[in-house]
Coordinates of C-alpha atoms in Angstrom, one line a residue:
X1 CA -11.2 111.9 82.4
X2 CA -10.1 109.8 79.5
X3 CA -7.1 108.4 81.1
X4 CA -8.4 107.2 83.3
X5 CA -10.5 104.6 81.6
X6 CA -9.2 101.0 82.6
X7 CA -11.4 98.2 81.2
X8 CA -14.8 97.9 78.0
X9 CA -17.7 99.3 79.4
X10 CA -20.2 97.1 80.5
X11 CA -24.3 96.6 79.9
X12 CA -26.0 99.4 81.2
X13 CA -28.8 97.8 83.3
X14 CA -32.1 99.6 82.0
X15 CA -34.2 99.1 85.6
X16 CA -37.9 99.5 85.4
X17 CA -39.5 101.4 82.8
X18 CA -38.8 103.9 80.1
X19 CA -35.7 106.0 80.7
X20 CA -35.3 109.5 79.5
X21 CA -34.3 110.2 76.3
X22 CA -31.2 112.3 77.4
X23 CA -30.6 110.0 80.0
X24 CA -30.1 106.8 77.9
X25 CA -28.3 109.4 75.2
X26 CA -25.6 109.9 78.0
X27 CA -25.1 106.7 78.9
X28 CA -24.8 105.6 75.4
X29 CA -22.2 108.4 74.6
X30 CA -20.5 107.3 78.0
X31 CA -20.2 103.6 76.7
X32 CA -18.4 104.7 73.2
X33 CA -15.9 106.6 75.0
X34 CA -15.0 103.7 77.2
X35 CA -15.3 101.5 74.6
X36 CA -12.7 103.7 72.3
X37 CA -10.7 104.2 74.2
X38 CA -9.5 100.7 75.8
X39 CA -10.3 98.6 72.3
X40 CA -10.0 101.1 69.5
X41 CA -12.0 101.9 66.4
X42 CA -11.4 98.2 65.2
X43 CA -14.1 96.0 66.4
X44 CA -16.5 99.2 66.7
X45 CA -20.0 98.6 65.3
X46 CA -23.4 99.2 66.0
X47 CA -24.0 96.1 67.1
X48 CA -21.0 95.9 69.5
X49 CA -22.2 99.6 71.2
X50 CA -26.0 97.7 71.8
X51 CA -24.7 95.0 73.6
X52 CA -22.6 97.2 75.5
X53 CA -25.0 99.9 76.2
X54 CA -28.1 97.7 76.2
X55 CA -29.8 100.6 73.7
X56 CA -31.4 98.8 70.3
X57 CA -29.3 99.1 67.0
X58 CA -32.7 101.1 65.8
X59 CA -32.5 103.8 68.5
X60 CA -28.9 104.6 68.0
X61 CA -29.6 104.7 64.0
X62 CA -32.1 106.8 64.4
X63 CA -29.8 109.3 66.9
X64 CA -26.0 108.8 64.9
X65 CA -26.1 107.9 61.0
X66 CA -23.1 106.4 60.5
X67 CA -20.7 104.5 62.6
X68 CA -18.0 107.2 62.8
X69 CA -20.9 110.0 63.9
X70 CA -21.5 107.8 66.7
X71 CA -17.8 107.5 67.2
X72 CA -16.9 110.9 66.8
X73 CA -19.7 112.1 69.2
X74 CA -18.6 109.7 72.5
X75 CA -14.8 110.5 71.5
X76 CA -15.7 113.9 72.1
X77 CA -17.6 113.6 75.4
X78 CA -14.8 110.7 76.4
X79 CA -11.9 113.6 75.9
X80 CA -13.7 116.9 77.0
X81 CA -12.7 117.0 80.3
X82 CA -9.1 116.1 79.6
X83 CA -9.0 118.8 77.1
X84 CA -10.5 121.6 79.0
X85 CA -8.6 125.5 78.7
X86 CA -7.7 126.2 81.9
X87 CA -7.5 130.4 82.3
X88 CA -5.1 130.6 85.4
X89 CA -4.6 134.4 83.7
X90 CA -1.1 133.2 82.6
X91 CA -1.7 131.8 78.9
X92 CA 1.8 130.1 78.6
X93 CA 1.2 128.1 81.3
X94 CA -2.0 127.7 80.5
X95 CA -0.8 126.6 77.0
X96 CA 1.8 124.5 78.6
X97 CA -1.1 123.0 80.9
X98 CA -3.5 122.2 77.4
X99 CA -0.9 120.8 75.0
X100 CA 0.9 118.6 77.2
X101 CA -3.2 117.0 78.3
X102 CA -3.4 116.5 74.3
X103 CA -0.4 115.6 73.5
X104 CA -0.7 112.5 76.5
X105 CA -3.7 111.8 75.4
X106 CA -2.8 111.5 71.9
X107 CA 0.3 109.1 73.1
X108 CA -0.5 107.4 75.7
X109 CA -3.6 106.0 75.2
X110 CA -5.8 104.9 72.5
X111 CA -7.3 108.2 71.9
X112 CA -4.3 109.4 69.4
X113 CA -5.2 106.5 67.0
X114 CA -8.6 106.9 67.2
X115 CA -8.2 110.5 66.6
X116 CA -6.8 109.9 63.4
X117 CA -8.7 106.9 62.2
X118 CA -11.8 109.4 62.5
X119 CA -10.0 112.3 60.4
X120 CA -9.3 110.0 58.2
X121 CA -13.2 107.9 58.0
X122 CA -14.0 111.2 57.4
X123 CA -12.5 111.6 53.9
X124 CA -15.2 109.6 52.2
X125 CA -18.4 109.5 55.5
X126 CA -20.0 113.0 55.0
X127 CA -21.8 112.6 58.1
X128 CA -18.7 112.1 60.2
X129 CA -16.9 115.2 58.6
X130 CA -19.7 117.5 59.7
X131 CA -19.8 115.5 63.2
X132 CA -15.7 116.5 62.8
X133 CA -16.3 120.2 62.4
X134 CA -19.5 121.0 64.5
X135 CA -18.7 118.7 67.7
X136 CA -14.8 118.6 67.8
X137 CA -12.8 120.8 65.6
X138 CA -14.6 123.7 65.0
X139 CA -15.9 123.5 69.0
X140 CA -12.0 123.9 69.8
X141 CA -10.9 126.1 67.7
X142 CA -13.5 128.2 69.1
X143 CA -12.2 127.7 73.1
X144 CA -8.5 128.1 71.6
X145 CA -8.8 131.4 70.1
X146 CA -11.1 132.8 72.9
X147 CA -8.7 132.0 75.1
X148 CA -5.9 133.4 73.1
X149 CA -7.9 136.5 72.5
X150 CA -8.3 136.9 76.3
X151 CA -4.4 137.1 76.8
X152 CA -3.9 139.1 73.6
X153 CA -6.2 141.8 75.5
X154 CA -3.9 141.9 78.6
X155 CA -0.8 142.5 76.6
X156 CA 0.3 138.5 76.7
X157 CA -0.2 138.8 73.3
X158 CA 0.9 141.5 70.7
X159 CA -1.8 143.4 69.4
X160 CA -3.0 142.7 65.6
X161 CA -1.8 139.0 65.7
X162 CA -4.2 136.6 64.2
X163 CA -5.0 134.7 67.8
X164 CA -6.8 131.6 64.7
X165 CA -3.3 131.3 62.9
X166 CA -1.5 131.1 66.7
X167 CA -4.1 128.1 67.0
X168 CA -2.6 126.1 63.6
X169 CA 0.6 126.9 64.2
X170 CA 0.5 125.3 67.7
X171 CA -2.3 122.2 67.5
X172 CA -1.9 121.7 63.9
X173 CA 2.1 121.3 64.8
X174 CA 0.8 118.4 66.8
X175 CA -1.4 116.7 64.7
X176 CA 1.1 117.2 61.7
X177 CA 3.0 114.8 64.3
X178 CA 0.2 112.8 64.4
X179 CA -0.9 112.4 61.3
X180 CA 2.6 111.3 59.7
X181 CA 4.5 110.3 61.8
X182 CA 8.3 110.8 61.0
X183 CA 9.0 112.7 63.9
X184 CA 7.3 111.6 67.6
X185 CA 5.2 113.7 69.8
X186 CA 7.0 114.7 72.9
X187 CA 6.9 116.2 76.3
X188 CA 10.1 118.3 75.3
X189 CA 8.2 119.3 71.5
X190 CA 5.2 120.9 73.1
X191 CA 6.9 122.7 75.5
X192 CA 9.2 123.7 72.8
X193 CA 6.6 124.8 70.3
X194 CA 5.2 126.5 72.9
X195 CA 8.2 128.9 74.3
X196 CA 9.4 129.4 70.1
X197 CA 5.8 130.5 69.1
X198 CA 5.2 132.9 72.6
X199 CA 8.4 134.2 72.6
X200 CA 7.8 135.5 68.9
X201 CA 4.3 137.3 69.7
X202 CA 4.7 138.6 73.5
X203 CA 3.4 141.7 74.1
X204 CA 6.0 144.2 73.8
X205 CA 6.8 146.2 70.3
X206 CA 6.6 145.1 67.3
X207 CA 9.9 143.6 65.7
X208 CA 11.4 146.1 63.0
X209 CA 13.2 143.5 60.7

């Protein structure tokens, strides 16, 4: 898991001839995450994920096309774990379970300023803002909503809510946080925005007024 990461990766040792392809992919992807997350995106280059990785600058420009790709893509495997949607069948505590796991992560180690140093190298890299939407935003909006649709068919969930908007209203909250930060992310904020926003759509009928 991401917080776990205590120290820069180190050379992978390469051993006796070629490696797989997805092998020496994995390990590269491994080595950004580490490297992310305990230094940050300010001495991240190329050249400082070959020495780490021992992979050539020409094999990883030929895989990622741009710094923040290759960024993006090991932030994403570094945090994927850490983010997972548990579905314990209860999907306020399951909510409770997720948010607080982002909103650490985001806090309490690198990963938040990383976060948002990619969102905004992404502004002007077009090749980071599709890595943005295919590998990490659009991948968890996805796992959000199906998990919100799942409780929305048990009756957690009023019926004819729009389980996409539940998803802004409750991440985007955070990252609004995040992103400018007047007000901090806290342990008592998420749980907050989670009991105001569930309290308002429970299953039950609808409100008259």
């Amino acid at each position: 898991m991401a917080d776990d990461v205590t120290g820069p990766a180190a050379p992978v040792s390469r051993g006796r001839g070629r490696r797989p392809a997805d092998e020496v992919r994995a390990d590269v992807l491994r080595t950004v995450g580490e490297l992310l997350l305990t230094e940050g995106m300010a001495p991240f280059t190329f050249e400082r994920v070959a020495r780490a990785s021992g992979v050539s600058k020409t094999t990883l420009y030929k895989w990622w096309p741009s710094k923040g790709a290759l960024a993006l893509d090991g932030y994403f495997h570094a945090v994927e774990n850490t983010l997972a949607f548990p579905d314990t069948g209860d999907v306020r505590a399951d909510l409770l379970t997720q948010l607080h796991a982002f909103a650490r992560l985001m806090t309490r180690t690198p990963g938040g300023r990383v976060l948002t140093e990619l969102i905004g190298a992404s502004q002007t890299d077009a090749d980071l803002a599709d890595a943005y939407r295919r590998l990490y935003s659009g991948h968890r909006r996805r796992l959000a909503g199906e998990r919100l649709r799942r409780a929305q068919e048990v009756g957690q969930i009023r019926a004819g809510v729009d389980v996409q908007v539940l998803v802004d209203q409750l991440w985007g909250a955070v990252y609004h946080r995040l992103l400018i930060p007047d007000e901090p992310v806290t342990e008592d904020f998420v749980t907050a925005l989670v009991h105001n926003l569930l309290d308002g759509v429970r299953g039950g009928p609808a409100p008259t007024g």
